CSV table of C-alpha atoms and ligand atoms in Angstrom, one decimal:
chain,number,residue,atom,x,y,z
I,1,MET,CA,10.0,-1.0,-24.8
I,2,LYS,CA,11.4,-3.1,-22.0
I,3,ALA,CA,12.1,-2.1,-18.4
I,4,LEU,CA,14.9,-3.5,-16.3
I,5,ILE,CA,14.8,-2.9,-12.5
I,6,LEU,CA,18.1,-3.2,-10.6
I,7,ALA,CA,17.5,-4.4,-7.1
I,8,ALA,CA,20.3,-6.7,-6.1
I,9,GLY,CA,21.9,-4.4,-3.5
I,10,LYS,CA,21.9,-5.4,0.1
I,11,GLY,CA,20.9,-2.0,1.6
I,12,THR,CA,23.4,-2.3,4.4
I,13,ARG,CA,22.5,1.1,5.9
I,14,MET,CA,18.9,0.1,6.5
I,15,LYS,CA,20.3,-2.2,9.2
I,16,SER,CA,17.5,-4.6,8.4
I,17,ARG,CA,17.0,-8.4,8.2
I,18,MET,CA,14.7,-7.8,5.3
I,19,PRO,CA,15.8,-6.9,1.7
I,20,LYS,CA,15.7,-3.1,1.3
I,21,VAL,CA,13.2,-3.1,-1.6
I,22,LEU,CA,10.6,-4.8,0.5
I,23,HIS,CA,10.5,-2.0,3.0
I,24,LYS,CA,7.1,-0.2,2.5
I,25,LEU,CA,6.4,3.3,1.4
I,26,SER,CA,2.8,4.4,1.9
I,27,GLY,CA,1.8,0.8,2.6
I,28,LYS,CA,3.4,-0.7,-0.4
I,29,PRO,CA,6.9,-2.4,-0.8
I,30,MET,CA,9.2,-0.1,-2.7
I,31,ILE,CA,9.8,-2.7,-5.5
I,32,GLU,CA,6.0,-2.8,-6.1
I,33,TRP,CA,5.9,1.0,-6.7
I,34,VAL,CA,8.6,0.6,-9.4
I,35,ILE,CA,7.1,-2.5,-11.0
I,36,GLU,CA,3.7,-0.8,-11.3
I,37,THR,CA,5.2,2.4,-12.9
I,38,ALA,CA,7.4,0.4,-15.2
I,39,GLY,CA,4.4,-1.7,-16.3
I,40,LYS,CA,2.8,1.6,-17.5
I,41,VAL,CA,5.5,2.3,-20.1
I,42,ALA,CA,7.1,-1.0,-20.9
I,43,GLN,CA,5.6,-4.2,-22.4
I,44,ARG,CA,8.0,-6.4,-20.4
I,45,VAL,CA,9.5,-5.9,-17.0
I,46,GLY,CA,12.6,-7.6,-15.7
I,47,VAL,CA,14.1,-7.4,-12.2
I,48,VAL,CA,17.7,-8.1,-11.2
I,49,LEU,CA,17.8,-9.6,-7.6
I,50,GLY,CA,20.7,-10.6,-5.4
I,51,PHE,CA,20.5,-10.1,-1.7
I,52,GLY,CA,17.4,-11.9,-0.3
I,53,ALA,CA,16.3,-12.8,-3.9
I,54,LYS,CA,14.0,-15.6,-2.7
I,55,GLN,CA,12.1,-13.4,-0.3
I,56,VAL,CA,11.8,-10.6,-2.9
I,57,LYS,CA,10.6,-13.0,-5.6
I,58,GLU,CA,7.6,-14.0,-3.4
I,59,HIS,CA,6.4,-10.4,-3.7
I,60,LEU,CA,6.7,-10.1,-7.4
I,61,PRO,CA,3.8,-10.6,-9.9
I,62,ARG,CA,4.3,-13.7,-12.1
I,63,TRP,CA,4.6,-11.8,-15.3
I,64,VAL,CA,7.9,-10.2,-14.2
I,65,ASP,CA,11.2,-11.8,-15.4
I,66,VAL,CA,13.7,-12.4,-12.7
I,67,PHE,CA,17.5,-12.5,-13.0
I,68,ILE,CA,20.0,-13.2,-10.3
I,69,GLN,CA,23.2,-11.3,-9.7
I,70,GLU,CA,25.1,-13.4,-7.1
I,71,ARG,CA,27.7,-10.8,-6.3
I,72,GLN,CA,27.1,-7.0,-6.6
I,73,LEU,CA,30.0,-6.0,-8.8
I,74,GLY,CA,28.3,-2.8,-10.1
I,75,THR,CA,25.4,-1.5,-12.1
I,76,ALA,CA,26.8,-2.6,-15.5
I,77,HIS,CA,27.4,-6.1,-14.1
I,78,ALA,CA,23.8,-6.2,-12.8
I,79,VAL,CA,22.5,-5.4,-16.3
I,80,MET,CA,24.9,-8.0,-17.7
I,81,CYS,CA,23.2,-10.6,-15.5
I,82,ALA,CA,20.0,-9.8,-17.4
I,83,ARG,CA,21.6,-10.0,-20.8
I,84,LYS,CA,19.0,-12.5,-22.0
I,85,PHE,CA,16.3,-10.0,-21.3
I,86,LEU,CA,17.9,-7.5,-23.7
I,87,ASP,CA,16.9,-7.4,-27.4
I,88,PRO,CA,19.0,-5.6,-30.0
I,89,ASP,CA,15.8,-4.5,-31.7
I,90,ASP,CA,14.1,-3.1,-28.6
I,91,ASP,CA,14.9,-0.2,-26.2
I,92,VAL,CA,15.2,-0.7,-22.5
I,93,ILE,CA,14.6,1.6,-19.5
I,94,ILE,CA,16.8,1.1,-16.5
I,95,LEU,CA,15.2,1.6,-13.1
I,96,TYR,CA,16.0,0.9,-9.5
I,97,GLY,CA,14.2,-1.0,-6.8
I,98,ASP,CA,15.1,1.6,-4.2
I,99,VAL,CA,14.0,4.7,-6.1
I,100,PRO,CA,10.3,4.1,-5.7
I,101,LEU,CA,8.6,7.3,-6.8
I,102,ILE,CA,9.8,7.6,-10.4
I,103,SER,CA,6.7,8.7,-12.3
I,104,ASP,CA,5.3,7.3,-15.5
I,105,SER,CA,4.9,10.8,-16.9
I,106,THR,CA,8.7,11.4,-16.6
I,107,LEU,CA,9.4,8.0,-18.2
I,108,LYS,CA,7.0,8.8,-21.0
I,109,ARG,CA,8.9,12.1,-21.6
I,110,MET,CA,12.1,10.1,-21.8
I,111,VAL,CA,10.5,7.7,-24.3
I,112,GLU,CA,9.4,10.6,-26.5
I,113,GLU,CA,12.8,12.1,-26.4
I,114,HIS,CA,14.5,8.8,-27.1
I,115,LYS,CA,12.3,8.2,-30.1
I,116,LYS,CA,14.0,11.1,-31.8
I,117,GLY,CA,17.0,8.8,-32.2
I,118,ALA,CA,19.6,8.2,-29.5
I,119,ASP,CA,22.0,5.5,-28.2
I,120,VAL,CA,20.9,6.5,-24.7
I,121,THR,CA,18.6,9.1,-23.1
I,122,ILE,CA,19.5,10.2,-19.6
I,123,LEU,CA,17.3,11.6,-16.9
I,124,VAL,CA,19.1,14.4,-15.1
I,125,ALA,CA,18.3,16.8,-12.3
I,126,ASP,CA,19.8,19.9,-10.7
I,127,ALA,CA,20.6,19.1,-7.1
I,128,GLU,CA,21.1,21.5,-4.2
I,129,ASN,CA,23.7,19.1,-2.8
I,130,PRO,CA,25.1,17.0,-5.6
I,131,SER,CA,27.7,15.1,-3.5
I,132,GLY,CA,27.4,11.4,-3.8
I,133,TYR,CA,25.9,11.5,-7.3
I,134,GLY,CA,27.5,11.0,-10.7
I,135,ARG,CA,27.7,14.4,-12.5
I,136,VAL,CA,26.6,14.9,-16.1
I,137,ILE,CA,29.1,17.0,-17.9
I,138,GLU,CA,28.5,18.5,-21.3
I,139,ASN,CA,31.3,19.3,-23.7
I,140,GLU,CA,30.6,20.5,-27.2
I,141,GLY,CA,27.4,18.5,-27.5
I,142,ARG,CA,28.9,15.3,-26.0
I,143,TYR,CA,27.9,14.2,-22.6
I,144,LYS,CA,30.0,12.4,-20.0
I,145,ILE,CA,29.1,11.0,-16.5
I,146,ILE,CA,31.7,11.0,-13.8
I,147,GLU,CA,31.1,9.2,-10.6
I,148,ASP,CA,31.4,11.3,-7.4
I,149,ALA,CA,34.3,9.1,-6.2
I,150,ASP,CA,36.2,9.7,-9.4
I,151,LEU,CA,35.4,13.4,-9.7
I,152,PRO,CA,38.4,15.9,-10.0
I,153,GLU,CA,38.3,18.8,-7.6
I,154,ASP,CA,37.5,21.4,-10.2
I,155,LEU,CA,34.3,19.6,-11.3
I,156,ARG,CA,32.9,19.1,-7.7
I,157,SER,CA,30.6,22.1,-7.9
I,158,ILE,CA,28.7,20.9,-11.0
I,159,ARG,CA,25.1,20.4,-9.9
I,160,THR,CA,23.6,18.5,-12.8
I,161,ILE,CA,23.4,15.0,-11.5
I,162,ASN,CA,22.8,11.6,-13.1
I,163,THR,CA,19.6,10.3,-11.6
I,164,GLY,CA,20.6,6.8,-12.8
I,165,PHE,CA,17.5,6.4,-15.0
I,166,TYR,CA,18.3,5.8,-18.7
I,167,ILE,CA,16.7,4.5,-21.9
I,168,PHE,CA,19.2,2.5,-23.9
I,169,SER,CA,18.9,1.2,-27.4
I,170,GLY,CA,19.2,-2.5,-26.9
I,171,ARG,CA,21.7,-2.9,-29.7
I,172,PHE,CA,24.0,-0.2,-28.3
I,173,LEU,CA,23.8,-1.6,-24.8
I,174,LEU,CA,24.5,-5.2,-25.8
I,175,GLU,CA,27.6,-3.9,-27.8
I,176,MET,CA,28.9,-1.8,-25.0
I,177,LEU,CA,28.5,-4.0,-21.9
I,178,PRO,CA,31.4,-6.4,-22.7
I,179,LYS,CA,33.7,-3.3,-23.1
I,180,ILE,CA,33.1,-2.0,-19.6
I,181,LYS,CA,36.0,-2.4,-17.2
I,182,ASN,CA,36.2,-1.9,-13.4
I,183,ASP,CA,39.3,0.3,-13.3
I,184,ASN,CA,37.8,3.1,-11.1
I,185,ALA,CA,37.8,4.2,-7.5
I,186,LYS,CA,35.2,1.7,-6.4
I,187,GLY,CA,36.5,-1.2,-8.5
I,188,GLU,CA,32.9,-1.7,-9.9
I,189,TYR,CA,31.5,-2.2,-13.4
I,190,TYR,CA,29.8,1.2,-13.9
I,191,LEU,CA,26.7,1.4,-16.2
I,192,THR,CA,27.6,5.0,-16.6
I,193,ASP,CA,30.6,3.9,-18.7
I,194,ALA,CA,28.1,2.7,-21.4
I,195,VAL,CA,26.8,6.2,-21.5
I,196,ASN,CA,30.3,7.6,-21.8
I,197,PHE,CA,30.8,5.4,-24.9
I,198,ALA,CA,27.7,6.9,-26.6
I,199,GLU,CA,27.9,9.3,-29.5
I,200,ASN,CA,24.3,10.1,-29.5
I,201,VAL,CA,23.0,11.1,-26.1
I,202,ARG,CA,19.7,12.8,-25.3
I,203,ILE,CA,18.9,14.5,-22.0
I,204,VAL,CA,15.6,14.8,-20.1
I,205,LYS,CA,15.5,16.9,-16.9
I,206,THR,CA,13.2,16.5,-13.9
I,207,THR,CA,12.5,19.1,-11.2
I,208,ASP,CA,10.7,16.7,-9.0
I,209,LEU,CA,13.2,15.6,-6.4
I,210,LEU,CA,10.9,13.0,-4.9
I,211,GLU,CA,10.8,10.9,-8.0
I,212,ILE,CA,14.6,10.5,-8.1
I,213,THR,CA,15.3,10.0,-4.4
I,214,GLY,CA,16.9,6.7,-3.7
I,215,VAL,CA,16.4,5.1,-0.3
I,216,ASN,CA,19.5,4.1,1.4
I,217,THR,CA,18.5,4.7,5.1
I,218,ARG,CA,15.4,4.5,7.1
I,219,LYS,CA,15.7,8.3,7.6
I,220,THR,CA,15.2,8.8,3.9
I,221,LEU,CA,12.4,6.3,3.8
I,222,VAL,CA,10.5,8.1,6.5
I,223,TRP,CA,11.2,11.5,4.8
I,224,LEU,CA,9.7,10.2,1.6
I,225,GLU,CA,6.8,8.8,3.5
I,226,GLU,CA,6.1,12.2,4.9
I,227,GLN,CA,6.5,14.0,1.6
I,228,LEU,CA,4.1,11.6,0.0
I,229,ARG,CA,1.6,12.0,2.8
I,230,LYS,CA,1.7,15.8,2.4
I,231,ARG,CA,1.3,15.5,-1.4
I,232,LYS,CA,-1.7,13.2,-1.0
I,233,ILE,CA,-3.4,15.5,1.4
I,234,GLU,CA,-2.8,18.5,-0.9
I,235,GLU,CA,-4.3,16.5,-3.8
I,236,LEU,CA,-7.3,15.6,-1.8
I,237,LEU,CA,-7.8,19.2,-0.6
I,238,GLU,CA,-7.7,20.4,-4.2
I,239,ASN,CA,-10.2,17.8,-5.2
I,240,GLY,CA,-13.0,18.6,-2.8
I,241,VAL,CA,-12.2,16.7,0.3
I,242,THR,CA,-12.0,18.5,3.7
I,243,ILE,CA,-9.1,17.3,5.9
I,244,LEU,CA,-9.5,19.2,9.1
I,245,ASP,CA,-6.0,18.4,10.6
I,246,PRO,CA,-3.4,17.5,8.0
I,247,ASN,CA,-0.9,17.1,10.8
I,248,THR,CA,-2.6,14.1,12.3
I,249,THR,CA,-4.2,12.5,9.2
I,250,TYR,CA,-2.4,9.6,7.5
I,251,ILE,CA,-3.7,8.7,4.1
I,252,HIS,CA,-2.0,6.1,1.9
I,253,TYR,CA,-1.3,7.3,-1.6
I,254,SER,CA,-3.4,4.4,-3.0
I,255,ALA,CA,-6.6,5.5,-1.2
I,256,GLU,CA,-9.4,7.3,-3.0
I,257,ILE,CA,-11.9,9.8,-1.4
I,258,GLY,CA,-14.9,11.5,-2.9
I,259,VAL,CA,-16.1,15.1,-2.8
I,260,ASP,CA,-17.5,16.7,0.3
I,261,THR,CA,-16.2,14.0,2.5
I,262,VAL,CA,-14.8,15.4,5.7
I,263,ILE,CA,-11.9,13.7,7.4
I,264,HIS,CA,-11.6,14.5,11.1
I,265,PRO,CA,-8.3,14.5,13.0
I,266,MET,CA,-6.3,11.5,14.0
I,267,THR,CA,-7.5,9.3,11.2
I,268,PHE,CA,-5.7,6.7,9.2
I,269,ILE,CA,-6.9,5.7,5.7
I,270,GLU,CA,-4.8,2.9,4.4
I,271,GLY,CA,-4.3,0.5,1.5
I,272,LYS,CA,-6.7,0.3,-1.4
I,273,THR,CA,-9.5,2.0,0.6
I,274,LYS,CA,-12.2,3.8,-1.5
I,275,ILE,CA,-14.5,6.3,0.2
I,276,GLY,CA,-17.4,7.9,-1.6
I,277,ASP,CA,-18.9,11.4,-1.4
I,278,GLY,CA,-20.3,13.3,1.6
I,279,CYS,CA,-18.9,11.0,4.3
I,280,GLU,CA,-17.8,12.0,7.8
I,281,ILE,CA,-14.7,10.0,8.7
I,282,GLY,CA,-13.1,10.1,12.2
I,283,PRO,CA,-12.0,11.5,14.5
I,284,MET,CA,-9.7,8.7,15.5
I,285,SER,CA,-10.6,6.1,13.0
I,286,ARG,CA,-8.5,3.6,11.0
I,287,ILE,CA,-9.8,2.3,7.7
I,288,VAL,CA,-7.8,-0.4,5.9
I,289,ASP,CA,-8.6,-1.8,2.4
I,290,CYS,CA,-12.3,-0.9,2.7
I,291,GLU,CA,-14.9,0.1,0.2
I,292,VAL,CA,-17.1,2.8,1.6
I,293,GLY,CA,-20.2,4.3,-0.1
I,294,ASN,CA,-21.7,7.8,0.0
I,295,ASN,CA,-22.9,9.6,3.1
I,296,VAL,CA,-21.3,7.2,5.5
I,297,LYS,CA,-20.4,8.1,9.1
I,298,ILE,CA,-17.4,6.4,10.8
I,299,VAL,CA,-16.5,7.7,14.2
I,300,ARG,CA,-13.7,6.4,16.4
I,301,SER,CA,-13.7,3.0,14.8
I,302,GLU,CA,-11.4,0.4,13.2
I,303,CYS,CA,-12.5,-1.0,9.9
I,304,PHE,CA,-10.6,-3.7,8.0
I,305,ARG,CA,-11.3,-5.2,4.6
I,306,SER,CA,-15.0,-4.4,4.8
I,307,VAL,CA,-17.7,-3.1,2.5
I,308,ILE,CA,-19.8,-0.3,3.9
I,309,GLU,CA,-22.7,0.8,1.7
I,310,ASP,CA,-24.4,4.2,1.5
I,311,ASN,CA,-25.9,6.0,4.5
I,312,VAL,CA,-24.4,3.6,7.0
I,313,SER,CA,-23.3,4.7,10.5
I,314,VAL,CA,-20.4,3.1,12.3
I,315,GLY,CA,-19.2,3.7,15.8
I,316,PRO,CA,-18.1,5.2,18.0
I,317,PHE,CA,-15.9,2.3,19.1
I,318,ALA,CA,-16.9,-0.3,16.5
I,319,ARG,CA,-14.6,-2.9,15.1
I,320,LEU,CA,-15.2,-4.2,11.6
I,321,ARG,CA,-13.0,-7.2,10.7
I,322,GLU,CA,-12.3,-8.8,7.3
I,323,GLY,CA,-15.3,-9.8,5.3
I,324,THR,CA,-17.9,-7.5,6.9
I,325,VAL,CA,-20.6,-6.2,4.6
I,326,LEU,CA,-22.8,-3.5,5.9
I,327,LYS,CA,-25.8,-3.0,3.6
I,328,LYS,CA,-27.4,0.4,3.1
I,329,SER,CA,-28.6,2.5,6.1
I,330,SER,CA,-27.5,-0.1,8.7
I,331,LYS,CA,-26.2,1.2,12.0
I,332,ILE,CA,-23.4,-0.3,14.0
I,333,GLY,CA,-22.8,1.3,17.4
I,334,ASN,CA,-20.4,1.2,20.3
I,335,PHE,CA,-18.4,-1.9,21.2
I,336,VAL,CA,-19.8,-3.9,18.4
I,337,GLU,CA,-17.4,-6.3,16.7
I,338,ILE,CA,-18.3,-7.9,13.3
I,339,LYS,CA,-16.4,-10.5,11.4
I,340,ARG,CA,-17.1,-12.2,8.0
I,341,SER,CA,-20.8,-11.3,8.2
I,342,THR,CA,-23.4,-9.5,6.1
I,343,ILE,CA,-25.6,-7.0,7.9
I,344,GLY,CA,-28.8,-6.3,5.9
I,345,GLU,CA,-30.3,-3.0,4.9
I,346,GLY,CA,-31.6,-0.9,7.8
I,347,THR,CA,-30.5,-3.4,10.4
I,348,LYS,CA,-29.2,-2.0,13.7
I,349,ALA,CA,-26.7,-3.4,16.2
I,350,GLN,CA,-26.0,-0.5,18.4
I,351,HIS,CA,-24.4,-1.8,21.5
I,352,LEU,CA,-22.0,-4.4,22.9
I,353,SER,CA,-22.2,-7.2,20.4
I,354,TYR,CA,-20.2,-9.8,18.6
I,355,ILE,CA,-21.4,-10.9,15.2
I,356,GLY,CA,-19.3,-13.5,13.5
I,357,ASP,CA,-20.0,-15.7,10.4
I,358,ALA,CA,-23.5,-14.4,10.3
I,359,HIS,CA,-26.0,-13.6,7.6
I,360,VAL,CA,-28.3,-10.9,9.0
I,361,GLY,CA,-31.3,-9.8,6.9
I,362,LYS,CA,-33.1,-6.4,6.5
I,363,ASP,CA,-34.5,-4.3,9.3
I,364,VAL,CA,-33.3,-6.6,12.0
I,365,ASN,CA,-32.9,-5.3,15.6
I,366,ILE,CA,-29.9,-6.8,17.3
I,367,GLY,CA,-30.3,-6.0,21.0
I,368,ALA,CA,-27.5,-4.9,23.3
I,369,GLY,CA,-25.1,-7.7,24.2
I,370,THR,CA,-26.1,-10.1,21.5
I,371,ILE,CA,-23.4,-12.7,20.9
I,372,THR,CA,-23.2,-15.1,18.0
I,373,CYS,CA,-21.4,-18.2,19.5
I,374,ASN,CA,-19.8,-19.1,16.2
I,375,TYR,CA,-16.9,-21.2,17.5
I,376,ASP,CA,-17.5,-24.6,19.1
I,377,GLY,CA,-13.9,-25.2,19.8
I,378,LYS,CA,-13.3,-27.0,16.6
I,379,LYS,CA,-14.9,-25.1,13.8
I,380,LYS,CA,-16.7,-21.9,12.9
I,381,ASN,CA,-20.5,-22.2,12.4
I,382,PRO,CA,-22.9,-19.8,10.7
I,383,THR,CA,-25.8,-17.9,12.2
I,384,PHE,CA,-28.8,-16.9,10.0
I,385,ILE,CA,-31.1,-14.1,11.2
I,386,GLU,CA,-33.9,-13.4,8.7
I,387,ASP,CA,-35.6,-10.1,7.8
I,388,ARG,CA,-37.3,-8.1,10.6
I,389,ALA,CA,-36.3,-10.5,13.4
I,390,PHE,CA,-35.9,-8.9,16.8
I,391,ILE,CA,-33.1,-10.2,19.0
I,392,GLY,CA,-33.6,-9.2,22.7
I,393,SER,CA,-30.7,-7.9,24.7
I,394,ASN,CA,-28.0,-10.2,26.1
I,395,THR,CA,-28.9,-13.1,23.8
I,396,SER,CA,-26.4,-15.9,22.9
I,397,LEU,CA,-27.1,-17.4,19.5
I,398,VAL,CA,-25.3,-20.8,19.6
I,399,ALA,CA,-24.4,-21.5,16.0
I,400,PRO,CA,-25.3,-23.2,13.7
I,401,VAL,CA,-28.7,-21.7,14.2
I,402,ARG,CA,-31.4,-19.9,12.2
I,403,ILE,CA,-33.8,-17.2,13.4
I,404,GLY,CA,-36.8,-17.0,11.1
I,405,GLU,CA,-38.3,-13.9,9.5
I,406,GLY,CA,-40.0,-11.6,12.0
I,407,ALA,CA,-39.2,-13.9,14.9
I,408,LEU,CA,-38.7,-12.5,18.4
I,409,ILE,CA,-36.1,-13.6,20.9
I,410,GLY,CA,-36.6,-12.8,24.5
I,411,ALA,CA,-33.9,-11.0,26.3
I,412,GLY,CA,-31.3,-13.0,28.1
I,413,SER,CA,-31.9,-16.1,26.0
I,414,VAL,CA,-29.4,-18.8,25.1
I,415,ILE,CA,-30.7,-20.0,21.7
I,416,THR,CA,-29.6,-23.4,20.6
I,417,GLN,CA,-32.4,-24.4,18.3
I,418,ASN,CA,-33.8,-22.8,15.1
I,419,VAL,CA,-36.7,-20.4,15.7
I,420,PRO,CA,-39.3,-20.5,12.9
I,421,PRO,CA,-40.6,-17.3,11.3
I,422,HIS,CA,-42.9,-15.0,13.3
I,423,SER,CA,-42.3,-17.2,16.5
I,424,LEU,CA,-41.1,-16.4,20.0
I,425,GLY,CA,-37.9,-18.0,21.0
I,426,LEU,CA,-37.1,-17.9,24.7
I,427,GLY,CA,-34.3,-19.8,26.4
I,428,ARG,CA,-33.6,-18.7,30.0
I,429,ALA,CA,-34.4,-19.8,33.6
I,430,ARG,CA,-37.9,-18.8,34.7
I,431,GLN,CA,-37.9,-16.0,37.3
I,432,ILE,CA,-38.8,-16.7,40.9
I,433,VAL,CA,-40.4,-14.0,43.1
I,434,LYS,CA,-40.7,-14.5,46.9
I,435,GLU,CA,-42.7,-11.7,48.3
I,436,GLY,CA,-41.4,-10.2,51.6
I,437,TRP,CA,-38.5,-12.6,51.6
I,438,VAL,CA,-35.9,-9.9,52.5
I,439,LEU,CA,-37.8,-8.5,55.4
I,440,LYS,CA,-38.3,-12.1,56.8
I,441,ARG,CA,-34.5,-12.7,56.6
I,442,LYS,CA,-33.8,-9.5,58.6
I,443,GLU,CA,-36.2,-10.7,61.4
I,444,GLU,CA,-34.3,-14.0,61.6
J,501,UD1,C1,24.5,5.3,-9.4
J,501,UD1,C2,25.1,5.9,-10.6
J,501,UD1,C3,25.3,7.4,-10.4
J,501,UD1,C4,24.0,8.1,-10.0
J,501,UD1,C5,23.3,7.4,-8.9
J,501,UD1,C6,21.9,7.9,-8.7
J,501,UD1,C7,26.5,4.1,-11.5
J,501,UD1,C8,27.9,3.6,-11.7
J,501,UD1,N1,26.4,5.3,-10.9
J,501,UD1,O1,25.4,5.4,-8.3
J,501,UD1,O2,25.9,8.0,-11.5
J,501,UD1,O3,24.2,9.4,-9.7
J,501,UD1,O4,23.2,6.0,-9.1
J,501,UD1,O5,21.4,7.4,-7.5
J,501,UD1,O6,25.6,3.5,-12.0
J,501,UD1,N2,22.8,-2.4,-8.0
J,501,UD1,C9,22.7,-3.7,-8.3
J,501,UD1,N3,23.8,-4.5,-8.5
J,501,UD1,C10,25.1,-3.9,-8.3
J,501,UD1,C11,25.2,-2.6,-8.0
J,501,UD1,C12,24.0,-1.8,-7.8
J,501,UD1,O7,21.6,-4.3,-8.4
J,501,UD1,O8,26.1,-4.7,-8.5
J,501,UD1,C13,21.6,-1.7,-7.7
J,501,UD1,C14,21.5,-1.3,-6.3
J,501,UD1,O9,20.7,-2.2,-5.6
J,501,UD1,C15,20.9,0.1,-6.3
J,501,UD1,C16,21.2,0.6,-7.7
J,501,UD1,O10,21.7,-0.5,-8.5
J,501,UD1,O11,19.5,0.0,-6.3
J,501,UD1,C17,22.3,1.7,-7.7
J,501,UD1,O12,23.5,1.2,-7.2
J,501,UD1,P1,24.5,2.1,-6.3
J,501,UD1,O13,25.7,1.2,-6.1
J,501,UD1,O14,23.7,2.6,-5.2
J,501,UD1,O15,24.9,3.2,-7.3
J,501,UD1,P2,25.3,4.7,-6.9
J,501,UD1,O16,26.7,4.6,-6.4
J,501,UD1,O17,24.3,5.3,-6.1
J,502,CA,CA1,22.6,4.6,-4.6
């Protein structure tokens, strides 16, 4: 089985500088949705590109075959541009770059039906409002598709629509393509004409309107986004996740969440985020592409491309940037920013810190206001803090620098040299006390 995705159209009504199929749905470009689904049922996937082909190509996996349709002369013409992809001895599924939610289960049903022997298998649906769609008309066991623009008045009320998804026998399609003409209302080469030439047509019906909805406007895109969001939340609720306020919770379809995790209001869980069991997430948190273990607490925080192990507590008001690894039972508190650093098991950084490019060991205490000075104006330098070290409050660790195991840094220090294990590091001005000095000044 092959799959050919038509995606050459400009998408004028999106009023965008970007090709339509790159617009994102639930965090992922529409074309990626289709390619992923196609890859589940077909051995090879081809894409027909036109408008913005170069830009779209950059988003495609290498294993996809790309064909170019310079001018959009119709769906049959688009398939014609990928003639080399077609094989007389193989079947081909036709899909669309702007119909992102087609499901692999429906495609598999079509494959099963098609195997029973057909020139073409069509996916149809019953639409509330069929206008704009081609209608599928049955007549004594033969099927015909008539485009909306070419539909005679007495057939307008037919509600069975052509979703545009088909499986063709490769041989049949290759024979029919050269015969298709553009003598219709739109002056286009219609792929539906190939269907109309077929003697042996099979029909599969879907009742899921989301999977056949094509995106032509931003309004439709946002509608799909909302439907998908609701569907995801329902799925999670059914699978043991508590979502306290579905109205203010945004969870990308690709995210995974374990049982007995509670999602508090105003929370965003995005990308390929995976959250374990028994966690408390939110309120007001945003978690993007993170791997989160079990029994983790994240309150009012922003987490991006980080790994958060079991029993960790984050926030309120923490910011984890890319490359952060929080080992088991560590605690990251308010106004702490961490970037490309590993924080060891049981380590605490509870208040007002910046930790960047650092390797922090186990059971370390990072005092309030500790800053790793990782940037010297030219390059980023690493900081090493070994197990059980104690960093006093308001310390600047000027990297590159190493604080040895069990070492103690006095509060307010500016540390520019390594501190050996179990040693005291102190780097600040000595305090002066002048007794009675204030009283004396008043007398003057
Ligand atoms: C098509 C069907 C119609 C069906 C509807 C479902 C035809 C002739 N009609 O109509 O029966 O009900 O889909 O949505 O096929 N494309 C190209 N190159 C082209 C033309 C189109 O790549 O030259 C791509 C477009 O980017 C789009 C898709 O094919 O993704 C569908 O094309 P469009 O012109 O929108 O077809 P419809 O008029 O909607
Ligand atoms: Ca369309």
